[in-house]
XYZ file of C-alpha atoms in Angstrom:
441
model
C -3.291 -4.613 -9.289
C -3.316 -7.350 -11.895
C -6.756 -8.572 -10.778
C -8.342 -5.151 -11.318
C -6.777 -4.931 -14.766
C -7.989 -8.406 -15.685
C -11.557 -7.506 -14.650
C -11.388 -4.466 -16.934
C -9.901 -6.642 -19.678
C -13.100 -8.725 -19.857
C -15.006 -5.584 -20.864
C -12.478 -4.697 -23.555
C -14.447 -6.075 -26.543
C -17.628 -4.416 -25.314
C -15.756 -1.122 -25.156
C -14.561 -1.502 -28.748
C -18.063 -2.367 -29.987
C -19.503 0.659 -28.191
C -16.778 2.924 -29.512
C -17.248 2.131 -33.201
C -21.041 1.875 -33.001
C -22.975 4.266 -35.202
C -25.947 4.289 -32.839
C -26.752 7.920 -32.111
C -27.610 9.275 -28.681
C -31.328 9.899 -28.099
C -30.976 13.671 -28.406
C -28.996 13.576 -31.689
C -30.991 15.037 -34.640
C -31.457 12.643 -37.572
C -29.757 15.060 -40.001
C -26.605 15.075 -37.886
C -26.710 11.283 -37.720
C -26.932 11.075 -41.523
C -23.978 13.458 -41.837
C -21.923 11.260 -39.477
C -22.840 8.096 -41.388
C -21.855 9.461 -44.798
C -18.794 11.384 -43.664
C -15.617 10.083 -45.402
C -13.564 7.774 -43.124
C -10.457 9.988 -43.230
C -12.478 12.984 -42.062
C -13.949 10.848 -39.278
C -10.448 9.736 -38.327
C -9.177 13.317 -38.069
C -12.225 14.279 -36.026
C -11.748 11.335 -33.640
C -8.066 12.220 -33.153
C -8.996 15.800 -32.230
C -11.755 14.603 -29.907
C -9.359 12.230 -28.133
C -6.950 15.107 -27.449
C -9.774 17.373 -26.298
C -11.293 14.800 -23.914
C -7.871 13.969 -22.504
C -7.099 17.644 -21.791
C -10.430 17.904 -19.936
C -9.668 14.725 -17.932
C -12.624 12.886 -19.520
C -10.539 9.767 -19.871
C -13.246 7.217 -20.663
C -14.423 9.322 -23.607
C -10.826 9.849 -24.733
C -10.253 6.082 -24.762
C -13.442 5.546 -26.797
C -12.187 8.006 -29.424
C -8.801 6.260 -29.558
C -10.589 2.927 -30.098
C -12.525 4.519 -32.955
C -9.210 5.733 -34.395
C -7.938 2.134 -34.483
C -11.029 0.962 -36.374
C -11.027 3.927 -38.788
C -7.279 3.654 -39.466
C -7.784 0.059 -40.534
C -10.581 1.168 -42.911
C -8.500 4.038 -44.325
C -5.119 2.335 -44.681
C -5.679 -1.427 -44.540
C -4.336 -4.165 -42.289
C -0.645 -3.914 -43.154
C -0.043 -0.148 -43.061
C 2.212 1.349 -40.408
C -0.472 3.943 -39.616
C -2.532 1.137 -38.093
C 0.396 0.323 -35.811
C 0.558 3.994 -34.832
C -3.143 3.934 -33.889
C -2.552 0.900 -31.637
C 0.412 2.671 -30.014
C -1.754 5.736 -29.325
C -4.437 3.529 -27.780
C -1.806 1.717 -25.692
C -0.535 5.063 -24.398
C -4.114 6.053 -23.594
C -4.739 2.915 -21.561
C -1.448 3.386 -19.716
C -1.498 7.137 -19.073
C -5.223 7.815 -18.722
C -6.484 4.648 -17.033
C -3.363 2.951 -15.695
C -4.289 -0.310 -17.431
C -0.884 -1.766 -18.224
C -2.156 -5.159 -19.433
C -4.327 -3.567 -22.122
C -1.520 -1.171 -22.984
C 0.929 -4.042 -23.420
C -1.534 -5.958 -25.600
C -2.007 -3.046 -28.006
C 1.693 -2.204 -28.076
C 2.517 -5.812 -28.980
C -0.163 -5.715 -31.682
C 1.489 -2.580 -33.065
C 4.851 -4.357 -33.041
C 3.358 -7.264 -34.980
C 1.873 -4.869 -37.581
C 5.141 -2.941 -37.977
C 7.097 -6.161 -38.465
C 4.948 -7.019 -41.503
C 4.088 -3.486 -42.562
C 4.107 -2.396 -46.187
C 5.539 1.118 -46.375
C 4.769 2.912 -49.675
C 7.956 4.123 -51.411
C 6.819 7.744 -51.318
C 6.342 7.667 -47.514
C 8.929 9.205 -45.217
C 10.466 6.263 -43.395
C 11.399 8.637 -40.548
C 7.744 8.640 -39.483
C 7.808 4.855 -39.238
C 10.914 5.014 -37.059
C 9.294 7.674 -34.849
C 6.320 5.351 -34.446
C 8.749 2.571 -33.483
C 10.330 4.780 -30.821
C 6.926 5.441 -29.264
C 6.108 1.737 -29.545
C 9.224 0.570 -27.677
C 8.908 3.310 -25.058
C 5.271 2.382 -24.417
C 6.136 -1.317 -24.227
C 8.881 -0.455 -21.765
C 6.578 1.579 -19.536
C 3.835 -1.069 -19.657
C 6.379 -3.742 -18.666
C 7.619 -1.482 -15.863
C 4.068 -1.129 -14.532
C 3.801 -4.924 -14.581
C 7.152 -5.134 -12.727
C 8.824 -6.945 -15.638
C 11.989 -4.930 -15.217
C 14.274 -6.812 -17.611
C 11.728 -6.617 -20.426
C 11.156 -2.940 -19.645
C 14.890 -2.135 -19.849
C 15.247 -3.998 -23.168
C 12.433 -2.025 -24.812
C 13.620 1.302 -23.416
C 17.115 0.583 -24.780
C 15.614 -0.001 -28.238
C 13.742 3.305 -28.041
C 16.897 5.121 -26.991
C 18.993 3.533 -29.769
C 16.438 4.346 -32.475
C 16.149 7.975 -31.384
C 19.925 8.374 -31.476
C 20.062 6.918 -35.007
C 17.342 9.311 -36.180
C 19.253 12.243 -34.687
C 22.467 11.198 -36.411
C 20.643 10.904 -39.734
C 19.097 14.331 -39.291
C 15.538 12.949 -39.277
C 14.643 14.539 -35.922
C 15.706 17.826 -34.369
C 18.025 18.118 -31.385
C 15.110 19.504 -29.348
C 12.852 16.549 -30.193
C 15.649 14.106 -29.378
C 16.173 15.726 -25.952
C 12.444 15.465 -25.295
C 12.561 11.726 -26.104
C 15.683 11.319 -23.969
C 14.005 13.002 -21.007
C 11.099 10.527 -21.108
C 13.366 7.539 -21.683
C 15.801 8.439 -18.892
C 12.889 8.972 -16.508
C 11.511 5.526 -17.362
C 14.974 3.966 -16.897
C 15.218 5.667 -13.490
C 11.846 4.192 -12.512
C 13.026 0.738 -13.603
C 16.090 0.997 -11.329
C 13.971 2.402 -8.508
C 11.575 -0.539 -8.890
C 14.585 -2.845 -8.485
C 15.665 -0.960 -5.323
C 18.823 0.276 -7.087
C 18.705 3.854 -5.813
C 22.225 4.875 -6.897
C 21.589 3.839 -10.518
C 18.168 5.486 -10.388
C 19.699 8.739 -9.119
C 21.973 9.271 -12.140
C 19.107 8.596 -14.567
C 16.770 10.981 -12.720
C 19.475 13.648 -12.892
C 19.898 13.116 -16.647
C 16.116 13.140 -17.156
C 15.854 16.473 -15.340
C 18.715 17.954 -17.355
C 17.112 16.951 -20.671
C 13.672 18.101 -19.488
C 14.907 21.525 -18.388
C 16.803 21.988 -21.661
C 13.887 20.985 -23.892
C 10.949 22.391 -21.874
C 12.515 25.000 -19.597
C 13.293 24.790 -15.878
C 9.896 26.342 -14.984
C 7.877 23.789 -16.963
C 5.151 21.775 -15.238
C 6.602 18.692 -16.945
C 9.609 18.995 -14.642
C 7.443 18.402 -11.549
C 7.257 14.566 -11.570
C 11.001 14.336 -12.253
C 11.848 16.769 -9.449
C 9.617 14.979 -6.930
C 10.866 11.478 -7.764
C 14.476 12.686 -7.817
C 13.993 14.266 -4.376
C 12.609 10.980 -3.055
C 15.681 9.038 -4.200
C 18.036 11.703 -2.827
C 16.300 11.533 0.542
C 16.605 7.728 0.591
C 20.347 8.093 -0.090
C 20.776 10.694 2.674
C 21.312 13.605 0.268
C 19.008 15.866 2.245
C 20.232 19.249 0.963
C 19.721 18.212 -2.654
C 16.340 16.663 -1.850
C 15.033 19.820 -0.161
C 16.381 22.035 -2.960
C 14.596 20.009 -5.650
C 11.334 20.050 -3.677
C 11.692 23.826 -3.294
C 12.226 24.097 -7.049
C 9.036 22.096 -7.619
C 7.166 24.272 -5.098
C 8.199 27.471 -6.893
C 6.949 26.070 -10.212
C 3.564 25.309 -8.624
C 3.295 28.787 -7.090
C 4.282 30.570 -10.322
C 1.752 28.539 -12.302
C -0.986 29.682 -9.865
C -2.051 26.123 -9.133
C -4.880 25.264 -6.741
C -4.596 25.854 -2.988
C -4.543 22.098 -2.423
C -1.577 21.624 -4.792
C 0.292 24.482 -3.115
C -0.518 23.042 0.327
C 0.712 19.554 -0.591
C 3.865 20.954 -2.183
C 4.725 23.038 0.905
C 4.016 20.023 3.117
C 6.454 17.897 1.067
C 9.201 20.463 1.743
C 8.378 20.527 5.462
C 8.433 16.729 5.715
C 11.772 16.535 3.876
C 13.215 19.060 6.338
C 11.879 17.042 9.307
C 13.502 13.884 7.893
C 16.776 15.785 7.562
C 16.540 17.020 11.180
C 15.881 13.462 12.366
C 19.075 12.334 10.602
C 21.146 14.873 12.551
C 20.807 18.033 10.443
C 19.237 20.642 12.809
C 20.016 23.492 10.383
C 16.830 22.620 8.462
C 14.632 23.534 11.444
C 13.654 26.930 9.990
C 12.737 25.349 6.634
C 10.410 22.880 8.365
C 8.819 25.650 10.443
C 8.297 27.931 7.420
C 6.721 25.336 5.162
C 4.518 23.786 7.845
C 3.132 27.267 8.417
C 2.713 27.838 4.677
C 0.919 24.526 4.133
C -1.504 25.294 6.984
C -2.093 28.838 5.712
C -3.594 27.431 2.500
C -6.262 25.595 4.550
C -6.798 27.884 7.543
C -10.172 29.183 6.358
C -11.300 25.845 4.924
C -14.412 23.950 5.990
C -15.401 20.260 5.821
C -12.657 18.056 4.391
C -10.347 21.066 4.152
C -10.711 21.651 7.892
C -9.966 17.982 8.560
C -6.773 18.226 6.458
C -5.768 21.385 8.301
C -6.126 19.676 11.676
C -4.169 16.647 10.424
C -1.270 18.857 9.272
C -1.467 20.804 12.530
C -0.998 17.545 14.465
C 2.022 16.726 12.315
C 3.396 20.199 13.060
C 2.855 19.661 16.800
C 4.809 16.400 16.631
C 7.646 18.337 14.945
C 7.552 20.905 17.751
C 7.679 18.182 20.400
C 10.675 16.364 18.938
C 12.560 19.666 18.543
C 12.074 20.657 22.193
C 9.127 23.041 21.821
C 6.703 21.036 23.962
C 4.998 24.066 25.502
C 4.035 25.510 22.108
C 2.877 22.106 20.867
C 0.727 21.574 23.971
C -0.893 24.984 23.585
C -1.835 24.266 19.966
C -3.159 20.801 20.840
C -5.373 22.204 23.613
C -6.792 24.833 21.257
C -7.436 22.217 18.552
C -9.472 19.874 20.752
C -12.791 21.699 20.294
C -12.331 21.877 16.509
C -11.518 18.157 16.360
C -14.680 17.269 18.277
C -16.658 19.372 15.795
C -15.017 17.905 12.688
C -14.345 14.267 13.661
C -16.828 13.675 16.493
C -16.180 13.409 20.232
C -15.625 9.646 19.933
C -12.956 9.588 17.210
C -9.330 8.438 16.886
C -8.213 12.062 16.378
C -9.748 13.200 19.679
C -8.392 10.129 21.510
C -4.879 10.785 20.189
C -5.068 14.438 21.261
C -6.034 13.413 24.814
C -3.113 10.954 24.813
C -0.621 13.643 23.741
C -1.992 16.173 26.251
C -1.709 13.525 28.960
C 1.969 13.111 28.096
C 2.469 16.881 28.311
C 0.838 17.015 31.752
C 2.970 14.105 32.915
C 6.153 15.848 31.742
C 5.175 18.876 33.847
C 4.501 16.708 36.902
C 0.725 17.155 36.744
C -0.130 13.513 37.398
C -3.783 14.184 38.141
C -4.302 16.033 34.833
C -2.408 13.314 32.963
C -4.640 10.655 34.533
C -7.878 12.431 33.562
C -6.848 12.867 29.942
C -5.468 9.342 29.646
C -8.713 8.013 31.080
C -10.714 9.877 28.411
C -8.402 8.496 25.745
C -8.899 4.963 27.074
C -12.699 5.325 27.109
C -12.780 6.440 23.472
C -10.373 3.713 22.334
C -12.359 1.030 24.166
C -15.515 2.083 22.314
C -13.785 2.383 18.944
C -11.485 -0.618 18.941
C -12.475 -2.840 21.875
C -10.481 -3.651 25.039
C -8.180 -6.186 23.318
C -6.909 -3.870 20.563
C -3.182 -3.069 20.759
C -3.866 0.689 20.976
C -6.337 0.257 23.844
C -4.002 -2.133 25.659
C -1.048 0.271 25.266
C -3.098 3.075 26.849
C -4.188 0.726 29.653
C -0.537 -0.116 30.340
C 0.248 3.624 30.548
C -2.596 3.980 33.056
C -1.174 1.105 35.112
C 2.269 2.739 35.173
C 0.710 6.082 36.164
C -1.102 4.472 39.103
C 2.244 3.359 40.521
C 3.311 6.993 40.958
C 3.082 7.851 44.704
C 0.706 10.782 44.059
C -1.801 8.439 42.384
C -1.240 5.319 44.503
C -4.037 6.053 46.968
C -6.726 6.643 44.344
C -9.132 3.805 43.481
C -8.916 2.353 39.986
C -11.987 2.437 37.817
C -12.465 0.453 34.610
C -13.174 2.578 31.522
C -16.884 3.247 31.157
C -18.357 2.402 27.773
C -20.475 5.459 27.078
C -23.499 5.002 24.796
C -22.743 5.866 21.195
C -23.749 9.396 20.195
C -24.268 11.191 16.914
C -20.705 12.447 16.926
C -19.122 8.978 16.670
C -16.751 8.794 13.713
C -16.953 5.608 11.709
C -13.600 3.803 11.883
C -12.821 0.162 11.481
C -11.145 -1.819 14.202
C -8.428 -2.897 11.806
C -7.002 0.590 11.495
C -3.544 0.805 13.023
């Protein structure tokens, strides 16, 4: 992760030069260019701030970052080197790098620059010092999150503590509203929870996730989309601690938010699948009462993709396989086998007849035949599986060797003992071969 950030870091100066350049695009009329050149800096600054927000909302993150870089340059022109507004511009850019591009090194650099400016800042006597403190809160929170991303947990906790202390002081002085304070607390508690989770301290993380959710629901409402990341991360910690009921309930809460917000079919599918998987994990830990939940949400996740084509069809078949595995481990082998048989033709069409998905289906169907005492059918399917795996991975791959061992065991069964053994035939590659690397496990 650090290497990718460092490679981006080398382009950082070029990005700044490009961002503040007055060179117009080829299709920009000269009159518009003259207007841009002679526009007062403060008007340019306001325009750049609005553009940054607009690009960010449209997920045009590179353009948003360029506007934030322009804001840094224009703020320096408008307010000078030692004004706290310049620190605020660096904080905004740091947040952009962190949230929009995931570049924690650049984010940390700009946050530290903002800290240096604030330390020596000249605040005019007529300015509201509360704004400077609010900027400091954002600064310390951003530094904390950047340090967290860099796995500097102690440094992250120290900066988050400073942000939390400052926000509490502002609340006590009446400089921020209770609602704004709760919003800050929600973000800070979530970041603290992530710090503890990064340190593998799940119990400490749990209490902070719970507080973050409480503050978020109070400030934004329990149906807010902003609750989603908290609910999902909280459910993950609860599952790790064996709190399966709570985990499933929080994932269901997140799923309802997604459905009420009329999100995309893919989001709804993934959300339903998360609930199903949590229920399966609970069943595996000795909680069979969650069987119906798993069944319902597997079906719901597949329903969102049933009519899909291309990649959507591939995802549907992948979830269907996961559902079949659930059926097998819960004693519904006959139903699972029926679905697997019906899926074979679709898998050949989507993945190719020489693909890991088709090989795995033959392996599972072989196991089903073996369980029913159909040794001949099991042998045929296992042989097909072995042929595909030999072509895909080679005879020495662990998957191929495991299938070969199963074949050897099968040949020791009295019914098969008299039949001659044949090595797997390497069929010539055809157009349906899926491209998979031998390193895939």
